[in-house]
XYZ file of C-alpha atoms in Angstrom:
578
model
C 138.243 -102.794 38.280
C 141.715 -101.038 38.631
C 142.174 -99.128 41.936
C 143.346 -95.795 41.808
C 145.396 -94.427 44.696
C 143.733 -93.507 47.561
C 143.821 -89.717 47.416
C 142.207 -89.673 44.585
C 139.244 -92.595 45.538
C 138.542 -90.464 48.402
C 137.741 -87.722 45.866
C 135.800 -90.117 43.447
C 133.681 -90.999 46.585
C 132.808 -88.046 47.633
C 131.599 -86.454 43.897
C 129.595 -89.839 42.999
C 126.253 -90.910 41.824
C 124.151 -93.883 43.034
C 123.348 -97.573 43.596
C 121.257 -100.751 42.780
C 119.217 -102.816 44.284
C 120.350 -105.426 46.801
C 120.699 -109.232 45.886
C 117.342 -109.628 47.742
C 115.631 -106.759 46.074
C 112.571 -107.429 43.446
C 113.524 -106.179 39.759
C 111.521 -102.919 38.690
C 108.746 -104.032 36.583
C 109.583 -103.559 32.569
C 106.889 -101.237 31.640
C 106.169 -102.317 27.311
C 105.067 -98.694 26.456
C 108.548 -97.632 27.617
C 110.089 -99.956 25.984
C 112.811 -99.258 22.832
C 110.993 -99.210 19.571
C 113.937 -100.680 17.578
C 115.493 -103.656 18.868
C 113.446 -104.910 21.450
C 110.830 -106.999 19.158
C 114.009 -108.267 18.698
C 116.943 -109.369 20.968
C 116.567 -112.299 22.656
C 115.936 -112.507 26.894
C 119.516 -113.735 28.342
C 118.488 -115.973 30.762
C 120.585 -115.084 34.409
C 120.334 -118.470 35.475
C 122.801 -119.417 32.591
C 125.207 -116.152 33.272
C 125.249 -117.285 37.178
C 126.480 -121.004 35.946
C 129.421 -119.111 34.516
C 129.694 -117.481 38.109
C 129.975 -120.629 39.500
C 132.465 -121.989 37.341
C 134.825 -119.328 37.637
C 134.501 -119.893 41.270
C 135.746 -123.314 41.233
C 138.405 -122.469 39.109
C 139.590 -120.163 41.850
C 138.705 -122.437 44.561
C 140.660 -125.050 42.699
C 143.689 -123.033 41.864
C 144.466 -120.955 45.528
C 141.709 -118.853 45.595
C 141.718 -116.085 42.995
C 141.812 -115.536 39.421
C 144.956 -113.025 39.382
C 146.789 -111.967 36.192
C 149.566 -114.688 35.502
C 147.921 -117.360 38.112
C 146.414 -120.676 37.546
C 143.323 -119.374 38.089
C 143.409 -117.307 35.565
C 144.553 -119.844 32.910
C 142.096 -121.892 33.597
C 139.614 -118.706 33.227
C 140.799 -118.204 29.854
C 140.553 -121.757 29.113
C 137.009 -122.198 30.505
C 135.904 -119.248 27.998
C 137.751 -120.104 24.932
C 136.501 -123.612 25.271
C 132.430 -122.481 25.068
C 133.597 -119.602 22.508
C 134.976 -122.285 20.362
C 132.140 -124.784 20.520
C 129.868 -122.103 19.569
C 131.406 -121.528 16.664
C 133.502 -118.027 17.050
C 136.818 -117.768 15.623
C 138.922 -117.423 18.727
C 142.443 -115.998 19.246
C 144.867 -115.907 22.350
C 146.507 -112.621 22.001
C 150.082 -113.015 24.651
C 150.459 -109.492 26.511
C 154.272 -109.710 26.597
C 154.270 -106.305 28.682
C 151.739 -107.196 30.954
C 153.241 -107.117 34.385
C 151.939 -111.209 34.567
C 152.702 -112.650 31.349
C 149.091 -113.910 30.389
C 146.835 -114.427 27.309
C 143.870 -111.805 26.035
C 140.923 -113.944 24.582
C 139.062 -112.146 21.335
C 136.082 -114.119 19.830
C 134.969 -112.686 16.759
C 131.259 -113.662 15.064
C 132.604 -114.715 11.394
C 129.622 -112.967 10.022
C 129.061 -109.359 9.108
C 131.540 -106.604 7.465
C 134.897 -107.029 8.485
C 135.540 -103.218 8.387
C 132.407 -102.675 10.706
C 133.351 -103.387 14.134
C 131.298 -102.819 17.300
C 133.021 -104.556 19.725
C 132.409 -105.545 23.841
C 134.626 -106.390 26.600
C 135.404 -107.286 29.783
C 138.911 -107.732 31.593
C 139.162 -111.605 33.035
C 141.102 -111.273 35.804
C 140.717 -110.856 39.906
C 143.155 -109.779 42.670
C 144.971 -112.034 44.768
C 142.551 -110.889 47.890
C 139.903 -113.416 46.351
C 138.017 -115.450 43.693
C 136.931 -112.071 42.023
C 133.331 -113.038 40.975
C 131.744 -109.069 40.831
C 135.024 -108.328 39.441
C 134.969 -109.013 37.714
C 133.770 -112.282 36.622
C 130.275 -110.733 36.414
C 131.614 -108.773 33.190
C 133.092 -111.854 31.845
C 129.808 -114.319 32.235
C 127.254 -111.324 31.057
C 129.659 -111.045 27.965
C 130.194 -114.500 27.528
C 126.613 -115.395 27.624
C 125.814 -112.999 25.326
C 127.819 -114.133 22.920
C 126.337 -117.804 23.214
C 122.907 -116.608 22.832
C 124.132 -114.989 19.403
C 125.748 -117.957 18.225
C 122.776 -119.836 18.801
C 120.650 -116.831 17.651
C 122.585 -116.713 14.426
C 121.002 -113.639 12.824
C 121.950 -112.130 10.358
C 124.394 -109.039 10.841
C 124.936 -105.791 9.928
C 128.049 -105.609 11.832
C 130.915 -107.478 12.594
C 130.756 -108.453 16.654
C 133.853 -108.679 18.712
C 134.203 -109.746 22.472
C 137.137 -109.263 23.962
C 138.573 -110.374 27.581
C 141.320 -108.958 29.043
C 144.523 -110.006 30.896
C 145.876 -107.724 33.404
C 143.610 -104.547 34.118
C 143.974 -104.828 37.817
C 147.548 -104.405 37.455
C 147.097 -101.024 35.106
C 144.624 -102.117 31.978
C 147.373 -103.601 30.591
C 145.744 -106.190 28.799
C 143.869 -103.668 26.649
C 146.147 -100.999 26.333
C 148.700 -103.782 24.556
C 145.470 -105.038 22.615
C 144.841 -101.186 21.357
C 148.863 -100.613 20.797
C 148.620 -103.348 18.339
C 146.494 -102.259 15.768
C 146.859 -100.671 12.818
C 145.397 -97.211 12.035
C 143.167 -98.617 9.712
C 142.022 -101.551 12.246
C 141.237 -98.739 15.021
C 139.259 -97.201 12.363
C 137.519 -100.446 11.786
C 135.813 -100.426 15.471
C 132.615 -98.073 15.214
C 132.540 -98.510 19.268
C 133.867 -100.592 22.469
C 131.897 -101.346 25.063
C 133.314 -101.817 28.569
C 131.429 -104.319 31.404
C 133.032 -104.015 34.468
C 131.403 -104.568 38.096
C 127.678 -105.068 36.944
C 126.273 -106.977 39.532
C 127.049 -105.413 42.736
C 124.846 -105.775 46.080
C 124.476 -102.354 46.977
C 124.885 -101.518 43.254
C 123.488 -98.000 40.959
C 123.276 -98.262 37.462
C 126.031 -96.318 35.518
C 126.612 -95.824 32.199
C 130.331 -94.371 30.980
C 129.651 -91.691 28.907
C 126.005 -91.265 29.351
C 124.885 -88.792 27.251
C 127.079 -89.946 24.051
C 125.932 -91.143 21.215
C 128.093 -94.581 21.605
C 125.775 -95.349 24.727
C 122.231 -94.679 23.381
C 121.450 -98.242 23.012
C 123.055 -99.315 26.434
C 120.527 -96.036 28.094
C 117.712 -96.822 26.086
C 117.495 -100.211 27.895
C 117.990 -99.287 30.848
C 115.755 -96.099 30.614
C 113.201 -98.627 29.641
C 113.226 -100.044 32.835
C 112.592 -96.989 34.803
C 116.278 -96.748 36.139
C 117.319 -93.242 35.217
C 121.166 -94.288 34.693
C 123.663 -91.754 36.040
C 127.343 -90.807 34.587
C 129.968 -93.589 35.658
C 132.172 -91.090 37.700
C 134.035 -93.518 39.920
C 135.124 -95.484 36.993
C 136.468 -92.812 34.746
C 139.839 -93.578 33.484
C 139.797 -97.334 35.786
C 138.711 -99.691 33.492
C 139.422 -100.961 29.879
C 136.958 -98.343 27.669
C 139.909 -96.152 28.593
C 142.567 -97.899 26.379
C 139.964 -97.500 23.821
C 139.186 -93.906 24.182
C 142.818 -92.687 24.322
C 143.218 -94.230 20.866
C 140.126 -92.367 19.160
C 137.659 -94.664 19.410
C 133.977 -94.393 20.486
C 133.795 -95.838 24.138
C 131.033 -96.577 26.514
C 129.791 -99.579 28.646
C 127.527 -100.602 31.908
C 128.973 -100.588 35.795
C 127.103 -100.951 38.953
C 130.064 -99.644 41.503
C 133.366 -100.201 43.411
C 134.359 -98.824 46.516
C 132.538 -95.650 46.577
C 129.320 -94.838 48.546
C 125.823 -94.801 47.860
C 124.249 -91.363 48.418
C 120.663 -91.003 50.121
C 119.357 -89.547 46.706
C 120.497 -92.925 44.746
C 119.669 -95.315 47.487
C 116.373 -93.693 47.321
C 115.919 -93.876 43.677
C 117.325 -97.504 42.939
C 116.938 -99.144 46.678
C 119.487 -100.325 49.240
C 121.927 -98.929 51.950
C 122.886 -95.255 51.898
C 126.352 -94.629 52.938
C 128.003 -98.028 51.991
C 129.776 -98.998 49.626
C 128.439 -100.228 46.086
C 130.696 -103.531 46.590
C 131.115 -104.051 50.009
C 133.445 -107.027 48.731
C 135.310 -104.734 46.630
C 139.139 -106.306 46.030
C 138.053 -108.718 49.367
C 138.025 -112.421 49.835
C 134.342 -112.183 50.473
C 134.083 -110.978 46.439
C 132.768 -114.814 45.645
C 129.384 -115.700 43.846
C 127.438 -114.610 47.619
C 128.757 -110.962 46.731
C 126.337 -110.938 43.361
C 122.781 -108.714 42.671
C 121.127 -111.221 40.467
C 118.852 -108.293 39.545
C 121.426 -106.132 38.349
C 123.076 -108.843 37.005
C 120.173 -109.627 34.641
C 119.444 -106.229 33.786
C 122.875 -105.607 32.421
C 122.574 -108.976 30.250
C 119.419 -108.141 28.579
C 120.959 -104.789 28.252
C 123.971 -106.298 26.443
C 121.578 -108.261 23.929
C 119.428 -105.136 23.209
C 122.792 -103.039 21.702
C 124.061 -105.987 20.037
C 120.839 -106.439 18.404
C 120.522 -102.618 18.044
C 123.772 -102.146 16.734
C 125.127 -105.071 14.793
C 121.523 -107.156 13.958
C 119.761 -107.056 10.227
C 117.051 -108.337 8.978
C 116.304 -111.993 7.106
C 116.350 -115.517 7.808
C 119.112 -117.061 9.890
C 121.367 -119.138 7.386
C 122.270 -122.374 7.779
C 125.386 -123.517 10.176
C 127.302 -126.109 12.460
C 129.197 -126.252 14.655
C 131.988 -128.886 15.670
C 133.722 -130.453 18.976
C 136.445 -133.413 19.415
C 136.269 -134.919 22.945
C 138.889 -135.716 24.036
C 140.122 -132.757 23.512
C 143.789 -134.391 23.718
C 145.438 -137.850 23.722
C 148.801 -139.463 23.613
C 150.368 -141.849 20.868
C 153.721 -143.666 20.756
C 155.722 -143.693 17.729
C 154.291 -146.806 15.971
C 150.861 -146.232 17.798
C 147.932 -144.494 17.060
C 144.890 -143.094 19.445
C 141.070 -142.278 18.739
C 138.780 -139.321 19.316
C 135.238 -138.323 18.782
C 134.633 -135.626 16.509
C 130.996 -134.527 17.201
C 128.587 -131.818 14.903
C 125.339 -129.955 15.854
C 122.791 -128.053 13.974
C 123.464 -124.618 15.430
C 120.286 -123.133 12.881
C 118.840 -123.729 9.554
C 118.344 -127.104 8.585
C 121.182 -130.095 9.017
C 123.664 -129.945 6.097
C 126.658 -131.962 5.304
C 130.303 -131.824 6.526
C 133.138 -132.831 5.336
C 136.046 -133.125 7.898
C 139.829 -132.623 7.618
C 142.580 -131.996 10.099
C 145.706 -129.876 10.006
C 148.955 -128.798 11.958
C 150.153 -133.067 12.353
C 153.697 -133.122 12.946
C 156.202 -135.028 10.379
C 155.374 -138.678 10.961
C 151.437 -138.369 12.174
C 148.649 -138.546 10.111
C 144.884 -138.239 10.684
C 142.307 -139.875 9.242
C 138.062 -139.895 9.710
C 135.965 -142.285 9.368
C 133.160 -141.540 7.848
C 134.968 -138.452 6.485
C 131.860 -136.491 6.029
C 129.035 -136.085 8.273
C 125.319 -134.566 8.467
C 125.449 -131.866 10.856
C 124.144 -133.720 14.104
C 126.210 -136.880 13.019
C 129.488 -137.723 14.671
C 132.783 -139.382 13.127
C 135.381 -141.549 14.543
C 138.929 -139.403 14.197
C 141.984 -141.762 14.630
C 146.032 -140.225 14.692
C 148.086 -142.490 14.004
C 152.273 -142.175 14.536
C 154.938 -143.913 12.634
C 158.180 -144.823 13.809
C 160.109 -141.310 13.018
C 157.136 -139.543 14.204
C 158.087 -136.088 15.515
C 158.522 -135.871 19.533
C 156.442 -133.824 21.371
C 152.975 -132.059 21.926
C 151.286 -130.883 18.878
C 148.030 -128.658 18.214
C 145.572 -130.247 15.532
C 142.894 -128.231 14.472
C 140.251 -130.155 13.307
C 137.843 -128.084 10.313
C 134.495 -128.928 9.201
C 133.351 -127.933 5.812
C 130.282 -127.360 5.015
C 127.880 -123.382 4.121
C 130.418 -122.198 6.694
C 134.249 -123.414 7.915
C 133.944 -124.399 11.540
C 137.156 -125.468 14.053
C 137.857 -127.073 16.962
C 141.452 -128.099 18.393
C 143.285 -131.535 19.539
C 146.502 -131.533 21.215
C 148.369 -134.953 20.761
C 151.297 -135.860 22.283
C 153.898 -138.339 20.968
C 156.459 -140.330 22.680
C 158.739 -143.075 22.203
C 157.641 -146.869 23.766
C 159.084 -147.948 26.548
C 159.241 -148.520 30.391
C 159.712 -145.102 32.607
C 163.493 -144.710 33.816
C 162.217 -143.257 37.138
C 164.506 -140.503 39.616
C 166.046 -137.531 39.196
C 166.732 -135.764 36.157
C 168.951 -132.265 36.700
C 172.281 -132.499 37.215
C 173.567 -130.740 40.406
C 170.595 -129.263 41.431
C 172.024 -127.861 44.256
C 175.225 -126.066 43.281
C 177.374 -128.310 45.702
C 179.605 -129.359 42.929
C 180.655 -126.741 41.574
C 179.193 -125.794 38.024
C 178.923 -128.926 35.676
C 176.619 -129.349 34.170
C 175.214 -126.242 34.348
C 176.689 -123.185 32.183
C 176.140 -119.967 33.976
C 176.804 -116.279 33.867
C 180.805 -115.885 35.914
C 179.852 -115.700 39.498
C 176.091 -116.901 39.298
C 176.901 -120.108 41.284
C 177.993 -118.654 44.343
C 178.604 -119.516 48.445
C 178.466 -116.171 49.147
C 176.967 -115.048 52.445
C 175.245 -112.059 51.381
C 171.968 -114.723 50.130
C 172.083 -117.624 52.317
C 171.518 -121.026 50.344
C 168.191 -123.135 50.999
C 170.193 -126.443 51.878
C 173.864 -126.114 51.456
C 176.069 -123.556 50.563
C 175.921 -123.095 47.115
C 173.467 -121.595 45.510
C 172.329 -119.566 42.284
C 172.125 -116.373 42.182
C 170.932 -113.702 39.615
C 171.416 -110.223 39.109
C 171.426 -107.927 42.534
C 173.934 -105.491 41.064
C 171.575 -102.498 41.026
C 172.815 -101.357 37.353
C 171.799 -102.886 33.835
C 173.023 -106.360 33.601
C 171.883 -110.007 31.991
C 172.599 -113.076 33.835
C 171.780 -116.632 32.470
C 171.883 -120.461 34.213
C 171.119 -123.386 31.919
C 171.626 -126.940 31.573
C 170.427 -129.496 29.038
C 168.333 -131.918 30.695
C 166.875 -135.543 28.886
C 163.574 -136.344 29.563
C 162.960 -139.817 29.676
C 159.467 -141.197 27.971
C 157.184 -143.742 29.248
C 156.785 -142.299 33.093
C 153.533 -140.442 34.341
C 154.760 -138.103 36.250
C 157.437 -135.230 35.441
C 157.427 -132.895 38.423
C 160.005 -129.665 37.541
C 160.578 -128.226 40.990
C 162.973 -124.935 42.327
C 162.978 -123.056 45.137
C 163.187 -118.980 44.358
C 163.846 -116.356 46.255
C 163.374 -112.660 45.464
C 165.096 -109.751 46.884
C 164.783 -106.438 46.029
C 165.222 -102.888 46.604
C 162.342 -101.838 44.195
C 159.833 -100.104 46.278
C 156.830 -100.080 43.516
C 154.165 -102.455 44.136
C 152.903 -102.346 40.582
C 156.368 -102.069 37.803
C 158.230 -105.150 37.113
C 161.464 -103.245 36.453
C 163.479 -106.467 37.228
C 162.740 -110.029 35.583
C 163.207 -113.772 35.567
C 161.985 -115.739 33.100
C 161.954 -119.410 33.116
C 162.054 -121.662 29.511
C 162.054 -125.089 28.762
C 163.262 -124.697 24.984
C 161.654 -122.201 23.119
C 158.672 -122.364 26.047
C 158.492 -119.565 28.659
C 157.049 -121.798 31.883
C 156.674 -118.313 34.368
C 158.491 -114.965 34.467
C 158.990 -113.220 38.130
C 159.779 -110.190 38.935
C 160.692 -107.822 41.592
C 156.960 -108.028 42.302
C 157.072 -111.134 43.830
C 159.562 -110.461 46.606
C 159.337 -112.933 49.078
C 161.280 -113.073 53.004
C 162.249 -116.884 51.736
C 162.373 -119.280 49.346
C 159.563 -120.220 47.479
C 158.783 -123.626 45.774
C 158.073 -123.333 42.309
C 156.857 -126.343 40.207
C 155.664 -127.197 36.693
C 154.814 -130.437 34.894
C 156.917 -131.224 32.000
C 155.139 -133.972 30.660
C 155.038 -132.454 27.503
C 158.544 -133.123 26.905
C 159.156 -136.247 27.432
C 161.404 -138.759 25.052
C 163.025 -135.060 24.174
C 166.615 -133.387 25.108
C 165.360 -130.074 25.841
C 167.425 -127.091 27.724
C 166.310 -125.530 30.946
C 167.329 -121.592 31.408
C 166.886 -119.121 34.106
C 167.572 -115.339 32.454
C 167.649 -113.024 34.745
C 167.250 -108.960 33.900
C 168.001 -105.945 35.621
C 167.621 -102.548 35.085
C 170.246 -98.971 35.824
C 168.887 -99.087 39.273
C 167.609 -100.583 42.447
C 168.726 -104.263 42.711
C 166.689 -107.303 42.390
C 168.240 -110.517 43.519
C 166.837 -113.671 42.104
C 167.966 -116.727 44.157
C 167.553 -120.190 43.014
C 168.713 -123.490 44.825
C 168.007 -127.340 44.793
C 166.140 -127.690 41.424
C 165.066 -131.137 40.383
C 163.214 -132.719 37.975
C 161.508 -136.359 39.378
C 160.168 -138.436 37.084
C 158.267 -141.229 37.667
């Protein structure tokens, strides 16, 4: 969840309603003569056990990537990886949507169910990322795994739909609901229209948690209170998050909004701890924004409750009647490989039987570079079969990485993508790549804004006394640093390494009014800002594997608005290959 400024938390805190159960705490009994009349024969019981396994992935991916899951980090890619990966197994049709204003460049995942009117739309999300206090597992990777689950448990459900389902999850909400607001901005009038409602999951397992509903007593959240009511909660208005979370990108464009939350920062009041359990007086995440938020800081029980609650309005919503039809789905492991021109390389291509009876498959590939074809053998499967899928590269082949996406054909299309890599034979030409990395010799190779390669004392070079340097004049200006760099094939390692530093006399903490954006070619590899001022230089470093056996051009762009300089500082860049 977004924080709001502290004047007005303190406010929020003070006006709120209650919290859940702790992580300890027994779940209410689900009294059956209280239960929804409509869908609960129904949707299917989300297990929590499977929604916690989620939990515990995107922990290691934070673990493994410096701790958290912020907007623009590692972490984050590999969030969005990590859910488009099961998405697309399952069977969704799954697109990366790039937030080019989002403060950290990053992707939005939508899954859409390819089943059920297209201009019927109820549609659920969640926003992705953390903070850079900590792995961000109640927030809000709780969100995430309820939604993600839930749309697992449809694909294997398969029922036939009344509505079109869409999950969405978003880049960028801690840094302003970005994410979603450049989602919204993008649609058409006639798309908005399309959505019937959005559904917003944000914070729904916390310890000391109260069930919340945003906009309670709306016709949008009937099926989302009926649940819950079912259980005995008595759900109360979502004050604290009004305006804080991603429904609100929704709701300023017209469209019906409502969605589960269990609580931030604000306290539990003796009347709520007394009707839903735990700790008067504290806070509903005590790990709100903290490095403690990690999969320790979840309520399984409210966790679970918001799941099933999640399958009863899908199936309330979007669910008809009749048989499940028959379907597949389809997976290539690896899902990537390298050939040299003249080569060629393997994969599995594997099928299930995701309901109805097995069926057959024919398989076909597109998106091969000139020069690389793909063949199957057999070509056509039964669903629950597996084929042998070999790319093969001739000796003009096209350089480069290249994303295959592998269709089966059967009652219903089904995808799954293969990235392949080609590159010319031969032994690795090891050492270092860039020209003058360090601005000691004046400016060849490099071509460079007039005055970007400077000595100047006013930024102090890392080694040296030449250096880089970007922008800093406090008015609107452009600067650019390039040089075209071959990349030698046949190595294993291609480390791209600079050292940055960023000065600035910006005093936001969340506008990036200044920018550097890095490219390899057409490829963005990172964009800075005046956000990520630093005392120092910092080491920045990609891998540039992908473009080896290729003459590609490196460029540094740096932009700066009328006011307030931003200095971007750059020294001793290398590329080591080996």
């Amino acid at each position: 969840m977004k924080r709001r400024t502290l004047a007005i938390a303190a406010v929020t805190a003070v006006t709120l309603a209650l919290a859940a159960p702790p992580a300890t705490a027994a779940p209410t009994a689900r009294p059956a003569t209280a239960a929804p009349a409509v869908a609960a024969l129904a949707a299917p019981d989300v297990q929590v056990a499977n929604v916690q396994a989620h939990l515990a992935q995107f922990q290691s991916i934070a673990t493994s990537n410096g701790g958290n899951r912020r907007a623009g980090s590692a972490g984050y890619t590999a969030s969005v990886a990590y859910v488009k990966s099961k998405l697309q197994a399952a069977g969704y049709t799954v697109t990366e949507q790039t937030c080019t204003s989002c403060t950290y460049q990053g992707n939005n995942v939508i899954a859409e169910w390819p089943q059920g009117p297209t201009t019927d739309v109820v549609m659920f999300g969640a926003h992705l990322d953390g903070v850079a206090a900590g792995p961000g597992i109640n927030d809000n990777g709780s969100g995430s795994s309820v939604l993600l689950e839930n749309a697992l448990v449809l694909a294997q459900q398969n029922p036939t739909m009344s509505k079109r389902v869409r999950f969405a999850w978003w880049n960028g909400e801690e840094q302003g609901l970005q994410g979603s607001k450049f989602y919204v901005n993008s649609l058409t009038t006639a798309q908005k229209g399309y959505i019937k409602g959005y559904y917003n999951f944000d914070m729904v397992a916390s310890t000391n948690g109260g069930y919340f509903i945003n906009r309670v007593t709306s016709t949008t959240a009937a099926p989302l209170k009926a649940y819950w009511d079912s259980l005995g909660l008595s759900p109360e208005e979502n004050t604290e998050g009004q305006g804080r979370s991603d429904d609100y990108s929704f709701q300023q464009a017209g469209i019906p909004t409502s969605g589960y939350a269990m609580g931030a920062s604000a306290r539990k009041t003796s009347a709520q701890a007394s009707k839903w359990g735990g700790t008067a007086n504290a806070a509903y995440d005590p790990c709100y924004h903290s490095s403690c938020d990690t999969t320790s800081n979840i309520n399984a029980t409210g966790l679970n409750r918001s799941a099933d609650g999640v399958a009863y309005a899908i199936w309330d919503l979007a669910v008809g009647g009749g048989t499940p039809t028959n379907d597949f789905s389809v997976a290539v492991s690896p899902t990537s490989g390298g050939v040299t021109r003249g080569g060629s390389t393997t994969a599995t291509v594997s099928t299930a039987t995701t309901s109805g009876s097995a069926q057959t498959v024919a398989l076909s590939a597109s998106g091969a570079p000139s020069g690389v074809s793909v063949s199957f053998s057999p070509s056509s499967v039964t669903s629950g079969g597996s084929a042998t899928m070999t790319v093969s590269a001739s000796s003009s082949a096209s350089l480069g990485s290249f994303t295959l996406t592998v269709t089966g054909t059967g009652s219903a299309t089904r995808t799954a993508s293969y990235t392949v890599t080609v590159t010319v034979t031969g032994s690795c030409t090891g050492g270092q790549v860039v020209g003058n990395g360090s601005f000691e010799s004046g400016t060849t190779p490099w071509t460079a804004t007039s005055g970007v390669i400077t000595n100047s004392s006013s930024q102090p070079a890392r080694t040296g006394s030449y250096k880089a340097w970007l922008n800093g004049n406090g008015s609107t200006s452009t600067d650019t640093l390039s040089q075209s760099v071959t990349v030698p094939a046949g190595c294993s390692s291609y480390a791209l390494a600079f050292y940055l530093h960023i000065d600035t006399a910006e005093r936001t903490t969340t506008v990036a009014y200044d920018k550097l954006v890095v490219q390899v070619g057409s490829t963005t590899l990172a964009t800075y800002s005046n956000l990520n001022k630093a005392s120092g230089y910092t080491l920045r470093s990609f891998d540039l594997g992908a473009y080896a056996g290729q003459t590609v051009t490196l460029k540094f762009t740096g932009t700066e608005d009328s006011s307030l300089q931003t200095s971007f500082v750059i020294d001793d860049v290398t590329l080591q290959v080996s």
